[in-house]
Coordinates of C-alpha atoms and ligand atoms in Angstrom, one line a residue:
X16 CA -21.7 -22.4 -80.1
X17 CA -21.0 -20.8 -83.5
X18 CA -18.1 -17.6 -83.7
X19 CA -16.8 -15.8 -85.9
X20 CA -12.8 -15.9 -86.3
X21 CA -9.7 -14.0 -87.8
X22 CA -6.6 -15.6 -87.9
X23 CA -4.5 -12.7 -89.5
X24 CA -0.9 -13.4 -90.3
X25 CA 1.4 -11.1 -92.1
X26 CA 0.2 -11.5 -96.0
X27 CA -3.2 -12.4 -95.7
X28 CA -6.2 -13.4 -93.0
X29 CA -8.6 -16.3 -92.7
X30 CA -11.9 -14.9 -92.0
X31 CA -14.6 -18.0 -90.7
X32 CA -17.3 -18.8 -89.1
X33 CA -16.9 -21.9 -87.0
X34 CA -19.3 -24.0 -85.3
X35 CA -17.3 -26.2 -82.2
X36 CA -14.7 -28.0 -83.4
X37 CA -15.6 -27.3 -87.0
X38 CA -15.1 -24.4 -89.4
X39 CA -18.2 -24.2 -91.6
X40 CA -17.0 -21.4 -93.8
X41 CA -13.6 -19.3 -94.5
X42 CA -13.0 -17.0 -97.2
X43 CA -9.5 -15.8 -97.6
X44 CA -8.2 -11.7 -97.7
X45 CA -5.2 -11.1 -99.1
X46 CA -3.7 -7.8 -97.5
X47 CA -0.5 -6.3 -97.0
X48 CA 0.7 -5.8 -93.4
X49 CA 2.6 -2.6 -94.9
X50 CA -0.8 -0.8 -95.3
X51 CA -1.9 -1.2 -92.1
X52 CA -4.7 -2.5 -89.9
X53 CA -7.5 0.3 -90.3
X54 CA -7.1 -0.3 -94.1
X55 CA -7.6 -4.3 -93.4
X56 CA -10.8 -4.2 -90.9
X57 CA -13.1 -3.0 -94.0
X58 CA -12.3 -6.0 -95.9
X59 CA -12.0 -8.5 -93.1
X60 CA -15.3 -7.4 -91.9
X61 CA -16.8 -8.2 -95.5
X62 CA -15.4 -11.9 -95.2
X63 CA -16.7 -12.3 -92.2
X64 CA -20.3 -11.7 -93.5
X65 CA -19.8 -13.6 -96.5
X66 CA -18.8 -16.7 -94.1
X67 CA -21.5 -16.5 -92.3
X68 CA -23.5 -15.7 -95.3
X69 CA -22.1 -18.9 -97.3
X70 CA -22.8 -20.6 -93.4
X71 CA -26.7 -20.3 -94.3
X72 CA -26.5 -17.1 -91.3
X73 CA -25.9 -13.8 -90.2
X74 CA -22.8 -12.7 -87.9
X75 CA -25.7 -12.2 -84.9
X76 CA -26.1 -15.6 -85.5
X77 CA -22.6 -16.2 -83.4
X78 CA -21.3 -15.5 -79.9
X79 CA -18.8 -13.1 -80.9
X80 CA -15.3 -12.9 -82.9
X81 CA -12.2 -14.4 -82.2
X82 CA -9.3 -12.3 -83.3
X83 CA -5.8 -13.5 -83.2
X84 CA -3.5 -11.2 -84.1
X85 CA 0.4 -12.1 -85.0
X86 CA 1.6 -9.5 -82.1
X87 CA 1.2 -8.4 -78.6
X88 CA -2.3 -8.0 -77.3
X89 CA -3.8 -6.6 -73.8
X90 CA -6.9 -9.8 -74.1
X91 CA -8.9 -8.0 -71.0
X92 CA -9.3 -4.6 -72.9
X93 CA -9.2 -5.8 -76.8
X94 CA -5.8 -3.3 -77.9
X95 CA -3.1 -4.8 -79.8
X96 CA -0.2 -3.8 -77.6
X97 CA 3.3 -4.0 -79.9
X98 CA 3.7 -5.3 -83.0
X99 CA 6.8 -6.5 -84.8
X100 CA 6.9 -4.5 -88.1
X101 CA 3.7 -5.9 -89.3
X102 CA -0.2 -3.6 -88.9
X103 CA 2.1 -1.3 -86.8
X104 CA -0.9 1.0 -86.7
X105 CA -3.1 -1.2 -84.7
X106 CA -2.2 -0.3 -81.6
X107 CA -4.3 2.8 -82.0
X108 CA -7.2 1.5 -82.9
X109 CA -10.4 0.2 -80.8
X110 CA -10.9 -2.8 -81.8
X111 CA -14.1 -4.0 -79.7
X112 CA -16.0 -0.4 -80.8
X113 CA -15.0 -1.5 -84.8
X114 CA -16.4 -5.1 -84.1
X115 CA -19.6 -4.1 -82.2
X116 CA -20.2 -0.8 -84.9
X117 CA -19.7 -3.0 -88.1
X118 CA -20.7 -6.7 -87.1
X119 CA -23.0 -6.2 -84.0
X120 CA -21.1 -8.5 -82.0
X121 CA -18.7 -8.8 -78.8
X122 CA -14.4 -9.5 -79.4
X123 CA -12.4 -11.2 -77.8
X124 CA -8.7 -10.6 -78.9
X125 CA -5.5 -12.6 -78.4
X126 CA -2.6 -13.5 -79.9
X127 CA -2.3 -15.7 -82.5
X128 CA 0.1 -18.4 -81.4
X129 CA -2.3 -18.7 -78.1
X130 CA -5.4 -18.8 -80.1
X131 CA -3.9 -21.9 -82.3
X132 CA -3.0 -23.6 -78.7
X133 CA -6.5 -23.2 -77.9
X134 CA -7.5 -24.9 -81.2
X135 CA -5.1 -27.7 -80.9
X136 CA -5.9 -28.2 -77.4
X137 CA -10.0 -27.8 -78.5
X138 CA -10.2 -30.0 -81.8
X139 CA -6.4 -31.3 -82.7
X140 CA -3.4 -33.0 -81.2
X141 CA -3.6 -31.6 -77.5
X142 CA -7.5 -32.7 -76.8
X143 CA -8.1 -33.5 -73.6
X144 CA -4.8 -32.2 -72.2
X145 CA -4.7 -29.4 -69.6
X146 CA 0.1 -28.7 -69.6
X147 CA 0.9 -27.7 -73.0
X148 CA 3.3 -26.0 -74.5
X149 CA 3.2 -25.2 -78.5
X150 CA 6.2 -24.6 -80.8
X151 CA 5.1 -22.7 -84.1
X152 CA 7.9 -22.8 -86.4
X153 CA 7.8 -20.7 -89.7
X154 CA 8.5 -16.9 -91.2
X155 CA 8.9 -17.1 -87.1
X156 CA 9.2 -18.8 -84.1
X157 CA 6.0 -19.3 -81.8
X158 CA 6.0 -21.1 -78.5
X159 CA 3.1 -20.5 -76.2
X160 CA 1.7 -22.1 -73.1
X161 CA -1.0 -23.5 -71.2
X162 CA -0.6 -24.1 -67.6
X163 CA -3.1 -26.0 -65.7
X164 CA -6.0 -25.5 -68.7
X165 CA -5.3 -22.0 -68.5
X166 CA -3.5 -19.6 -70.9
X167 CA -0.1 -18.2 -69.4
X168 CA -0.5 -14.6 -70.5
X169 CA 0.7 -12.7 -67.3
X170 CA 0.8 -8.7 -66.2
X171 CA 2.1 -7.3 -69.6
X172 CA 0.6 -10.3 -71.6
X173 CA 3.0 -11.9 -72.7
X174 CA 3.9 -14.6 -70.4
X175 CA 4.7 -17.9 -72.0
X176 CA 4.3 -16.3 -75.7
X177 CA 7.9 -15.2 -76.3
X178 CA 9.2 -19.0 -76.6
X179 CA 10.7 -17.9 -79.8
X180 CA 13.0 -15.3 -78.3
X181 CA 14.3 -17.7 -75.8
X182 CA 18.2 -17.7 -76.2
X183 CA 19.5 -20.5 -78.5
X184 CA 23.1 -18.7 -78.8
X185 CA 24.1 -15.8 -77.0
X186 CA 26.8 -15.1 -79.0
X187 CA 24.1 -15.7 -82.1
X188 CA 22.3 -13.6 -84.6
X189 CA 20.5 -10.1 -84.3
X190 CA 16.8 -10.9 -83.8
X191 CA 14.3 -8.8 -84.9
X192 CA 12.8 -8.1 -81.3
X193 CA 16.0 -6.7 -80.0
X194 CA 17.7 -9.7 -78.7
X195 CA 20.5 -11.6 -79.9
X196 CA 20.4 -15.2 -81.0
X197 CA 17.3 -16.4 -80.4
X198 CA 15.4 -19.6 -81.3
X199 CA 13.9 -17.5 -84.0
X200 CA 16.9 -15.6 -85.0
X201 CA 19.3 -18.9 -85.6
X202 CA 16.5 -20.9 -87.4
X203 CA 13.4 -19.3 -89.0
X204 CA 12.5 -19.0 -92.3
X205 CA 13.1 -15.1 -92.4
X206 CA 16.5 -15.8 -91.3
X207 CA 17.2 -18.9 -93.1
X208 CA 19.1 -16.9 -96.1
X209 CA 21.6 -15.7 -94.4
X210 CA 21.8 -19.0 -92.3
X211 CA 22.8 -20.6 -95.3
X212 CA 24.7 -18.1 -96.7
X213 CA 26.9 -18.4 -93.7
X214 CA 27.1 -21.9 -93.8
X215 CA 31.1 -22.8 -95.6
X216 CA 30.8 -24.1 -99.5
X217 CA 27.1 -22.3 -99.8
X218 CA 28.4 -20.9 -103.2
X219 CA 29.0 -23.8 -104.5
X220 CA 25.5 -25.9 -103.4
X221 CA 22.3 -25.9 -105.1
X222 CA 21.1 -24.1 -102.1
X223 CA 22.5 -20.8 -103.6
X224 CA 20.2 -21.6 -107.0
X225 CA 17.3 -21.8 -104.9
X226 CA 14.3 -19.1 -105.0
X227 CA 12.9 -18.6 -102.6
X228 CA 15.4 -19.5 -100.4
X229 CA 13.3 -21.9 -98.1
X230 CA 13.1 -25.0 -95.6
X231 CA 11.1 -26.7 -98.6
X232 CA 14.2 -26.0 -100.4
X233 CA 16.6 -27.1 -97.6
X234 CA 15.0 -30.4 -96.9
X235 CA 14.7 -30.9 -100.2
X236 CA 18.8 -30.6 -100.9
X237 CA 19.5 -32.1 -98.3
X238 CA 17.1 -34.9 -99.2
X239 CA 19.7 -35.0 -101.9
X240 CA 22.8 -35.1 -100.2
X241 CA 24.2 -31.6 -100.6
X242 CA 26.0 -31.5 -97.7
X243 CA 25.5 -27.7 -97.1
X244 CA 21.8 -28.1 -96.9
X245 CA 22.5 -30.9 -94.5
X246 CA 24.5 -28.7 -92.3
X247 CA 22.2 -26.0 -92.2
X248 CA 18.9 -28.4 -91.6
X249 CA 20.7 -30.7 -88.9
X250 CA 21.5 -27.2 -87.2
X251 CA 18.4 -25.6 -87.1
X252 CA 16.7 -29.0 -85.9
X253 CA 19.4 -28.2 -83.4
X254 CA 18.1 -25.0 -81.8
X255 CA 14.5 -26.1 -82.8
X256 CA 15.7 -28.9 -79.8
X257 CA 17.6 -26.7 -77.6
X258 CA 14.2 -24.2 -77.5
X259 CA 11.7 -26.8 -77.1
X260 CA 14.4 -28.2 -73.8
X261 CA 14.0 -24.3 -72.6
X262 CA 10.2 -24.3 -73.0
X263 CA 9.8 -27.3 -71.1
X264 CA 12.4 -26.6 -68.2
X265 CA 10.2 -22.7 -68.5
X266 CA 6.4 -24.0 -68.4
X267 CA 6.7 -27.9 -67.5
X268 CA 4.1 -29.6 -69.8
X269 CA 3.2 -33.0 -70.1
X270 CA 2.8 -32.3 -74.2
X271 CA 4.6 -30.3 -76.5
X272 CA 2.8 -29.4 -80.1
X273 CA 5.1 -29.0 -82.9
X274 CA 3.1 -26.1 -85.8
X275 CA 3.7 -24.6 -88.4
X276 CA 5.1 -24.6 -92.5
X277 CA 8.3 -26.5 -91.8
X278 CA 5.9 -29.2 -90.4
X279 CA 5.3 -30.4 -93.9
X280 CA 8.8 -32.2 -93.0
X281 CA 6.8 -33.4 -89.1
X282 CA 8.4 -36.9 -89.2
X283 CA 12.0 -35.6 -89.4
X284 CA 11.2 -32.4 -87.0
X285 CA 9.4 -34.1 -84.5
X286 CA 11.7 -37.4 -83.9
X287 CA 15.0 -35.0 -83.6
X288 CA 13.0 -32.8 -81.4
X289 CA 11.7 -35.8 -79.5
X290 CA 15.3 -37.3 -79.6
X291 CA 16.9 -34.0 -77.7
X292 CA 13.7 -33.7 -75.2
X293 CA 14.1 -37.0 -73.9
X294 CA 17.7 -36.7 -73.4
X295 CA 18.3 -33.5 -71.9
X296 CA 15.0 -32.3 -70.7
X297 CA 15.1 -32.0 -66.9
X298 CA 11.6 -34.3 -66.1
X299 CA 11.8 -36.7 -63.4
X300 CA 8.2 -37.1 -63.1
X301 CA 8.3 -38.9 -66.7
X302 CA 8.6 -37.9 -70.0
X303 CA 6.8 -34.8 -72.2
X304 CA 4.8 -36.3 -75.2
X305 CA 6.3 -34.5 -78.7
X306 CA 3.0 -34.2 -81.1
X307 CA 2.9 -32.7 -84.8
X308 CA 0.2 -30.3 -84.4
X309 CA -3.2 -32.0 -86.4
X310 CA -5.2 -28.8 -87.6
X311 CA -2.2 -26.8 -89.8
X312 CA -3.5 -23.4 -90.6
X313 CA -6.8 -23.9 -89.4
X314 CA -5.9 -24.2 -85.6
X315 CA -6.2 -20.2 -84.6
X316 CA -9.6 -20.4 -86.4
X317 CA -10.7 -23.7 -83.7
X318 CA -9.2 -22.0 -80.7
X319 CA -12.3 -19.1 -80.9
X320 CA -15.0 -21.2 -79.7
X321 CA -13.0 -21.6 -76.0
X322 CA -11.6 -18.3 -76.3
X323 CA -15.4 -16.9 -76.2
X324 CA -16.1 -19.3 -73.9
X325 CA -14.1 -17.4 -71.5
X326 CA -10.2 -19.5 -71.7
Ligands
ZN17 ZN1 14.1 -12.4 -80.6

């Protein structure tokens, strides 16, 4: 089967065309969540021809499109449901009428973190593995989950795709979802500033040099020996641990997949993670397996082939 898919984050989308477990062709849009979703579709649609144009094809060549968006969606009727300060017009728009009008084809909408679970679990590190749980760490915290080979989405859809506002501290950080200390909230990129910033002696490391103020910059210091970056990086492997424990006690997998930009550093995440799982998870029928994810940004884009095929 060949698809079209958008994987649109908060700065720019991946428009492709994929064919299976490949992606044939993907051109890149920059955009700027600020201006909206209705001002994006335009130039996400023209990607999406050229893809299929640099594929040798035409968009009615394919099945349909694959759309994961980075918020809330209702996946039966194609609407974005709530999003978190980023296209926060898209909520109002219908979707399935735009695709159909300006690329002839069918949608199928979901959210992003499940689309890359369906990729992983299609092409990457979950193949042939029906309990999954993924862990998307980044500007956010993903965790997602597949239960039996099917997607946990649930009444208000969005069962088993909040892993990253599970509770890490309760007496913890302001999240931007309204909750307090969660996974996301004590160890993301968009809160890592301030993380370090609270972290004692952070005037006087490197870390408060360092622009952007990142965990490519925290590994790296700490790679060095500054002992504040050290703090700051053993603690949010920490809570990265103590929400991958609540994921599994939540969804029981047999494999947990590990995403996302801080997993340019998989070899240190994943054996601490792996560490804390086997220790403290709750899993007398054996142990879960702890896998780097194997596609990077390319996984949302892999999931649409199942996702039109009805997962
Ligand atoms: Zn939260």
């Amino acid at each position: 089967m060949k698809a079209l898919a958008v994987d649109l984050g908060g700065s720019h989308a991946a428009c492709a065309l994929v064919a299976d477990r490949e992606v044939v062709a993907v051109e890149e849009v920059s955009l700027e969540a600020a201006h909206g979703l209705a001002f994006a579709l335009p130039r996400i649609a023209d990607a999406l021809r050229r893809a299929a144009s640099r594929a040798g094809g035409s968009p009615t060549d394919c099945a349909g499109l694959a759309f994961g968006f980075c918020g809330l969606v209702d996946s039966v009727a194609g609407r974005v449901l709530s999003t978190n300060a980023k296209y926060d017009d898209a909520p109002s728009l219908d979707l399935p009428a735009w695709c159909r009008e300006s690329l002839g084809l069918p949608l199928r909408l979901e959210n992003d973190a499940r689309l890359a679970l369906l990729g992983e679990r299609h092409a990457g590190a979950a193949q042939g593995e029906d309990d999954v749980v993924m862990m998307t760490l980044g500007t956010g915290v993903g965790g997602v989950a597949m239960i039996g080979g099917r997607l946990l989405r649930g009444k208000h859809f969005q069962a088993g795709v909040l892993g990253g506002h599970l509770v890490a501290d309760f007496e913890g950080r302001p999240c931007t979802c309204g909750g307090v200390g969660c996974v996301e909230a004590e160890a993301s990129t968009w809160a890592l500033p301030a993380l370090c910033r609270a972290t004692p002696g952070f005037d006087a490391s490197p870390l408060a040099g360092c622009e952007p103020l990142d965990f490519e910059a925290v590994f790296a210091r700490a790679e060095e020996g500054d002992t504040v970056a050290v703090a700051v990086r053993e603690r949010c492997l920490r809570v990265w641990a103590a929400g991958a424990v609540a994921m599994i006690h939540a969804w029981d997998p047999e494999v947990l997949v590990i995403g996302g930009a801080v997993m340019r550093h998989a070899a240190a995440v994943v054996s601490a993670v792996e560490a804390h799982v086997h220790r403290h998870a709750w899993t007398p029928w054996g142990q879960v397996s702890v896998r780097a994810a194997a596609l990077g940004e390319r996984a949302a884009l892999l999931g649409a082939v199942p996702l039109l095929e009805g997962a």
